[in-house]
Amino acid sequence: MDVAVDVDGTQAALLTTTRQRADVDRALHVSGAHGFRGMVRAGSGVHRVCITAADPYWGTSGIDLGCRSVRVP
């Protein structure tokens, strides 16, 4: 599964889920690599960071995983 990371409305990274997440497996009664890790750069200030998963089994629509305001020193 691919995961898009948007910073202030612009895609900053496209990551792939490659990490095992036992908590997700238990909660959803599934197995597989559901976790992801990556880094994006942003200038100092407050930024809106949003994560969207693009599951190939769910079609073209993304799965909104949420947004947060992040302060970069």
mmCIF file of N, CA and C in Angstrom:
data_model
loop_
_atom_site.group_PDB
_atom_site.id
_atom_site.type_symbol
_atom_site.label_atom_id
_atom_site.label_comp_id
_atom_site.label_asym_id
_atom_site.label_seq_id
_atom_site.Cartn_x
_atom_site.Cartn_y
_atom_site.Cartn_z
ATOM 1 N N MET A 1 0.848 -1.167 0.000
ATOM 2 C CA MET A 1 0.000 0.000 0.000
ATOM 3 C C MET A 1 0.894 1.230 0.000
ATOM 4 N N ASP A 2 0.526 2.232 -0.768
ATOM 5 C CA ASP A 2 1.245 3.502 -0.774
ATOM 6 C C ASP A 2 0.573 4.484 0.177
ATOM 7 N N VAL A 3 1.383 5.332 0.793
ATOM 8 C CA VAL A 3 0.887 6.333 1.729
ATOM 9 C C VAL A 3 1.445 7.688 1.303
ATOM 10 N N ALA A 4 0.550 8.628 1.032
ATOM 11 C CA ALA A 4 0.960 9.975 0.641
ATOM 12 C C ALA A 4 1.011 10.866 1.872
ATOM 13 N N VAL A 5 2.078 11.637 1.977
ATOM 14 C CA VAL A 5 2.235 12.615 3.049
ATOM 15 C C VAL A 5 2.165 13.993 2.407
ATOM 16 N N ASP A 6 1.149 14.767 2.781
ATOM 17 C CA ASP A 6 0.981 16.129 2.269
ATOM 18 C C ASP A 6 1.340 17.131 3.358
ATOM 19 N N VAL A 7 2.101 18.142 2.976
ATOM 20 C CA VAL A 7 2.445 19.230 3.883
ATOM 21 C C VAL A 7 1.876 20.510 3.279
ATOM 22 N N ASP A 8 0.963 21.121 4.012
ATOM 23 C CA ASP A 8 0.316 22.358 3.562
ATOM 24 C C ASP A 8 -0.325 22.198 2.181
ATOM 25 N N GLY A 9 -0.926 21.034 1.951
ATOM 26 C CA GLY A 9 -1.655 20.798 0.714
ATOM 27 C C GLY A 9 -0.832 20.335 -0.469
ATOM 28 N N THR A 10 0.457 20.133 -0.279
ATOM 29 C CA THR A 10 1.333 19.674 -1.351
ATOM 30 C C THR A 10 1.964 18.346 -0.956
ATOM 31 N N GLN A 11 1.943 17.383 -1.881
ATOM 32 C CA GLN A 11 2.526 16.079 -1.553
ATOM 33 C C GLN A 11 4.021 16.228 -1.324
ATOM 34 N N ALA A 12 4.476 15.788 -0.146
ATOM 35 C CA ALA A 12 5.878 15.903 0.236
ATOM 36 C C ALA A 12 6.601 14.565 0.171
ATOM 37 N N ALA A 13 5.841 13.459 0.236
ATOM 38 C CA ALA A 13 6.450 12.132 0.188
ATOM 39 C C ALA A 13 5.404 11.112 -0.205
ATOM 40 N N LEU A 14 5.877 10.043 -0.827
ATOM 41 C CA LEU A 14 5.046 8.883 -1.116
ATOM 42 C C LEU A 14 5.791 7.691 -0.537
ATOM 43 N N LEU A 15 5.221 7.094 0.493
ATOM 44 C CA LEU A 15 5.863 6.000 1.217
ATOM 45 C C LEU A 15 5.123 4.699 0.939
ATOM 46 N N THR A 16 5.774 3.586 1.211
ATOM 47 C CA THR A 16 5.160 2.270 1.051
ATOM 48 C C THR A 16 5.116 1.590 2.406
ATOM 49 N N THR A 17 4.010 0.915 2.699
ATOM 50 C CA THR A 17 3.888 0.201 3.969
ATOM 51 C C THR A 17 4.750 -1.064 3.897
ATOM 52 N N THR A 18 5.784 -1.091 4.727
ATOM 53 C CA THR A 18 6.719 -2.215 4.733
ATOM 54 C C THR A 18 6.988 -2.738 6.140
ATOM 55 N N ARG A 19 6.344 -2.145 7.132
ATOM 56 C CA ARG A 19 6.624 -2.522 8.525
ATOM 57 C C ARG A 19 5.458 -3.295 9.122
ATOM 58 N N GLN A 20 5.786 -4.310 9.876
ATOM 59 C CA GLN A 20 4.764 -5.111 10.548
ATOM 60 C C GLN A 20 4.116 -4.298 11.656
ATOM 61 N N ARG A 21 2.794 -4.436 11.823
ATOM 62 C CA ARG A 21 2.044 -3.758 12.883
ATOM 63 C C ARG A 21 1.099 -4.777 13.516
ATOM 64 N N ALA A 22 1.560 -5.439 14.573
ATOM 65 C CA ALA A 22 0.749 -6.452 15.243
ATOM 66 C C ALA A 22 -0.550 -5.862 15.779
ATOM 67 N N ASP A 23 -0.528 -4.599 16.228
ATOM 68 C CA ASP A 23 -1.746 -3.973 16.748
ATOM 69 C C ASP A 23 -2.812 -3.831 15.663
ATOM 70 N N VAL A 24 -2.409 -3.483 14.456
ATOM 71 C CA VAL A 24 -3.354 -3.367 13.342
ATOM 72 C C VAL A 24 -3.877 -4.749 12.961
ATOM 73 N N ASP A 25 -2.992 -5.735 12.905
ATOM 74 C CA ASP A 25 -3.411 -7.107 12.598
ATOM 75 C C ASP A 25 -4.486 -7.580 13.574
ATOM 76 N N ARG A 26 -4.245 -7.351 14.860
ATOM 77 C CA ARG A 26 -5.221 -7.785 15.879
ATOM 78 C C ARG A 26 -6.533 -7.026 15.758
ATOM 79 N N ALA A 27 -6.463 -5.727 15.584
ATOM 80 C CA ALA A 27 -7.675 -4.898 15.547
ATOM 81 C C ALA A 27 -8.547 -5.205 14.339
ATOM 82 N N LEU A 28 -7.923 -5.464 13.202
ATOM 83 C CA LEU A 28 -8.681 -5.660 11.960
ATOM 84 C C LEU A 28 -8.764 -7.117 11.521
ATOM 85 N N HIS A 29 -8.149 -8.006 12.305
ATOM 86 C CA HIS A 29 -8.135 -9.442 11.986
ATOM 87 C C HIS A 29 -7.558 -9.680 10.594
ATOM 88 N N VAL A 30 -6.395 -9.061 10.357
ATOM 89 C CA VAL A 30 -5.701 -9.175 9.080
ATOM 90 C C VAL A 30 -4.229 -9.489 9.362
ATOM 91 N N SER A 31 -3.468 -9.669 8.312
ATOM 92 C CA SER A 31 -2.025 -9.818 8.469
ATOM 93 C C SER A 31 -1.357 -9.060 7.328
ATOM 94 N N GLY A 32 -0.100 -8.729 7.532
ATOM 95 C CA GLY A 32 0.633 -8.021 6.489
ATOM 96 C C GLY A 32 1.383 -6.830 7.033
ATOM 97 N N ALA A 33 2.069 -6.159 6.143
ATOM 98 C CA ALA A 33 2.856 -4.986 6.505
ATOM 99 C C ALA A 33 1.974 -3.743 6.373
ATOM 100 N N HIS A 34 1.599 -3.162 7.499
ATOM 101 C CA HIS A 34 0.692 -2.010 7.502
ATOM 102 C C HIS A 34 1.372 -0.730 7.969
ATOM 103 N N GLY A 35 2.558 -0.831 8.521
ATOM 104 C CA GLY A 35 3.248 0.332 9.062
ATOM 105 C C GLY A 35 4.148 0.990 8.030
ATOM 106 N N PHE A 36 4.458 2.246 8.254
ATOM 107 C CA PHE A 36 5.339 2.976 7.349
ATOM 108 C C PHE A 36 6.191 3.933 8.165
ATOM 109 N N ARG A 37 7.298 4.328 7.573
ATOM 110 C CA ARG A 37 8.196 5.264 8.232
ATOM 111 C C ARG A 37 8.861 6.110 7.160
ATOM 112 N N GLY A 38 8.996 7.374 7.427
ATOM 113 C CA GLY A 38 9.648 8.255 6.469
ATOM 114 C C GLY A 38 9.898 9.609 7.082
ATOM 115 N N MET A 39 10.535 10.456 6.318
ATOM 116 C CA MET A 39 10.849 11.797 6.796
ATOM 117 C C MET A 39 10.543 12.796 5.684
ATOM 118 N N VAL A 40 9.988 13.914 6.074
ATOM 119 C CA VAL A 40 9.778 15.021 5.136
ATOM 120 C C VAL A 40 10.411 16.266 5.734
ATOM 121 N N ARG A 41 10.775 17.171 4.888
ATOM 122 C CA ARG A 41 11.382 18.426 5.340
ATOM 123 C C ARG A 41 10.396 19.565 5.139
ATOM 124 N N ALA A 42 10.425 20.479 6.083
ATOM 125 C CA ALA A 42 9.576 21.668 5.990
ATOM 126 C C ALA A 42 10.301 22.810 6.695
ATOM 127 N N GLY A 43 10.069 24.007 6.225
ATOM 128 C CA GLY A 43 10.674 25.182 6.850
ATOM 129 C C GLY A 43 10.103 25.420 8.233
ATOM 130 N N SER A 44 10.704 26.305 8.966
ATOM 131 C CA SER A 44 10.235 26.586 10.321
ATOM 132 C C SER A 44 8.834 27.186 10.286
ATOM 133 N N GLY A 45 8.100 26.954 11.360
ATOM 134 C CA GLY A 45 6.725 27.443 11.458
ATOM 135 C C GLY A 45 5.754 26.301 11.670
ATOM 136 N N VAL A 46 4.481 26.608 11.582
ATOM 137 C CA VAL A 46 3.426 25.605 11.778
ATOM 138 C C VAL A 46 2.956 25.122 10.406
ATOM 139 N N HIS A 47 2.873 23.806 10.246
ATOM 140 C CA HIS A 47 2.475 23.204 8.983
ATOM 141 C C HIS A 47 1.355 22.197 9.223
ATOM 142 N N ARG A 48 0.497 22.043 8.246
ATOM 143 C CA ARG A 48 -0.582 21.062 8.289
ATOM 144 C C ARG A 48 -0.099 19.823 7.541
ATOM 145 N N VAL A 49 0.019 18.693 8.256
ATOM 146 C CA VAL A 49 0.504 17.441 7.683
ATOM 147 C C VAL A 49 -0.659 16.458 7.637
ATOM 148 N N CYS A 50 -0.936 15.934 6.440
ATOM 149 C CA CYS A 50 -2.039 14.990 6.245
ATOM 150 C C CYS A 50 -1.514 13.701 5.621
ATOM 151 N N ILE A 51 -2.075 12.578 6.044
ATOM 152 C CA ILE A 51 -1.676 11.259 5.552
ATOM 153 C C ILE A 51 -2.881 10.619 4.866
ATOM 154 N N THR A 52 -2.652 10.107 3.659
ATOM 155 C CA THR A 52 -3.692 9.409 2.914
ATOM 156 C C THR A 52 -3.117 8.108 2.386
ATOM 157 N N ALA A 53 -3.831 7.004 2.620
ATOM 158 C CA ALA A 53 -3.404 5.703 2.106
ATOM 159 C C ALA A 53 -4.143 5.416 0.803
ATOM 160 N N ALA A 54 -3.430 4.856 -0.152
ATOM 161 C CA ALA A 54 -4.022 4.473 -1.432
ATOM 162 C C ALA A 54 -3.986 2.954 -1.520
ATOM 163 N N ASP A 55 -5.041 2.316 -1.063
ATOM 164 C CA ASP A 55 -5.119 0.856 -1.048
ATOM 165 C C ASP A 55 -5.562 0.365 -2.421
ATOM 166 N N PRO A 56 -4.744 -0.448 -3.096
ATOM 167 C CA PRO A 56 -5.119 -0.909 -4.444
ATOM 168 C C PRO A 56 -6.386 -1.757 -4.454
ATOM 169 N N TYR A 57 -6.759 -2.337 -3.324
ATOM 170 C CA TYR A 57 -7.963 -3.169 -3.255
ATOM 171 C C TYR A 57 -9.227 -2.339 -3.077
ATOM 172 N N TRP A 58 -9.079 -1.050 -2.711
ATOM 173 C CA TRP A 58 -10.228 -0.185 -2.458
ATOM 174 C C TRP A 58 -10.512 0.735 -3.635
ATOM 175 N N GLY A 59 -9.824 0.547 -4.728
ATOM 176 C CA GLY A 59 -10.057 1.395 -5.894
ATOM 177 C C GLY A 59 -9.210 2.647 -5.862
ATOM 178 N N THR A 60 -9.641 3.660 -6.577
ATOM 179 C CA THR A 60 -8.825 4.859 -6.749
ATOM 180 C C THR A 60 -8.958 5.859 -5.607
ATOM 181 N N SER A 61 -9.985 5.735 -4.796
ATOM 182 C CA SER A 61 -10.154 6.710 -3.714
ATOM 183 C C SER A 61 -9.180 6.412 -2.584
ATOM 184 N N GLY A 62 -8.660 7.463 -1.969
ATOM 185 C CA GLY A 62 -7.735 7.302 -0.866
ATOM 186 C C GLY A 62 -8.457 7.107 0.452
ATOM 187 N N ILE A 63 -7.733 6.575 1.409
ATOM 188 C CA ILE A 63 -8.248 6.372 2.755
ATOM 189 C C ILE A 63 -7.608 7.446 3.630
ATOM 190 N N ASP A 64 -8.404 8.392 4.121
ATOM 191 C CA ASP A 64 -7.899 9.500 4.925
ATOM 192 C C ASP A 64 -7.485 8.979 6.295
ATOM 193 N N LEU A 65 -6.201 9.104 6.609
ATOM 194 C CA LEU A 65 -5.695 8.655 7.905
ATOM 195 C C LEU A 65 -5.562 9.806 8.902
ATOM 196 N N GLY A 66 -5.836 11.028 8.447
ATOM 197 C CA GLY A 66 -5.864 12.150 9.373
ATOM 198 C C GLY A 66 -4.842 13.228 9.087
ATOM 199 N N CYS A 67 -5.037 14.351 9.768
ATOM 200 C CA CYS A 67 -4.164 15.521 9.634
ATOM 201 C C CYS A 67 -3.780 16.017 11.033
ATOM 202 N N ARG A 68 -2.639 16.660 11.094
ATOM 203 C CA ARG A 68 -2.176 17.266 12.336
ATOM 204 C C ARG A 68 -1.441 18.562 12.006
ATOM 205 N N SER A 69 -1.496 19.490 12.917
ATOM 206 C CA SER A 69 -0.661 20.682 12.820
ATOM 207 C C SER A 69 0.664 20.352 13.500
ATOM 208 N N VAL A 70 1.756 20.635 12.811
ATOM 209 C CA VAL A 70 3.091 20.311 13.311
ATOM 210 C C VAL A 70 3.919 21.587 13.318
ATOM 211 N N ARG A 71 4.578 21.847 14.438
ATOM 212 C CA ARG A 71 5.444 23.032 14.539
ATOM 213 C C ARG A 71 6.891 22.594 14.302
ATOM 214 N N VAL A 72 7.525 23.231 13.345
ATOM 215 C CA VAL A 72 8.938 22.988 13.049
ATOM 216 C C VAL A 72 9.724 24.166 13.619
ATOM 217 N N PRO A 73 10.695 23.870 14.491
ATOM 218 C CA PRO A 73 11.459 24.972 15.095
ATOM 219 C C PRO A 73 12.325 25.717 14.094
#
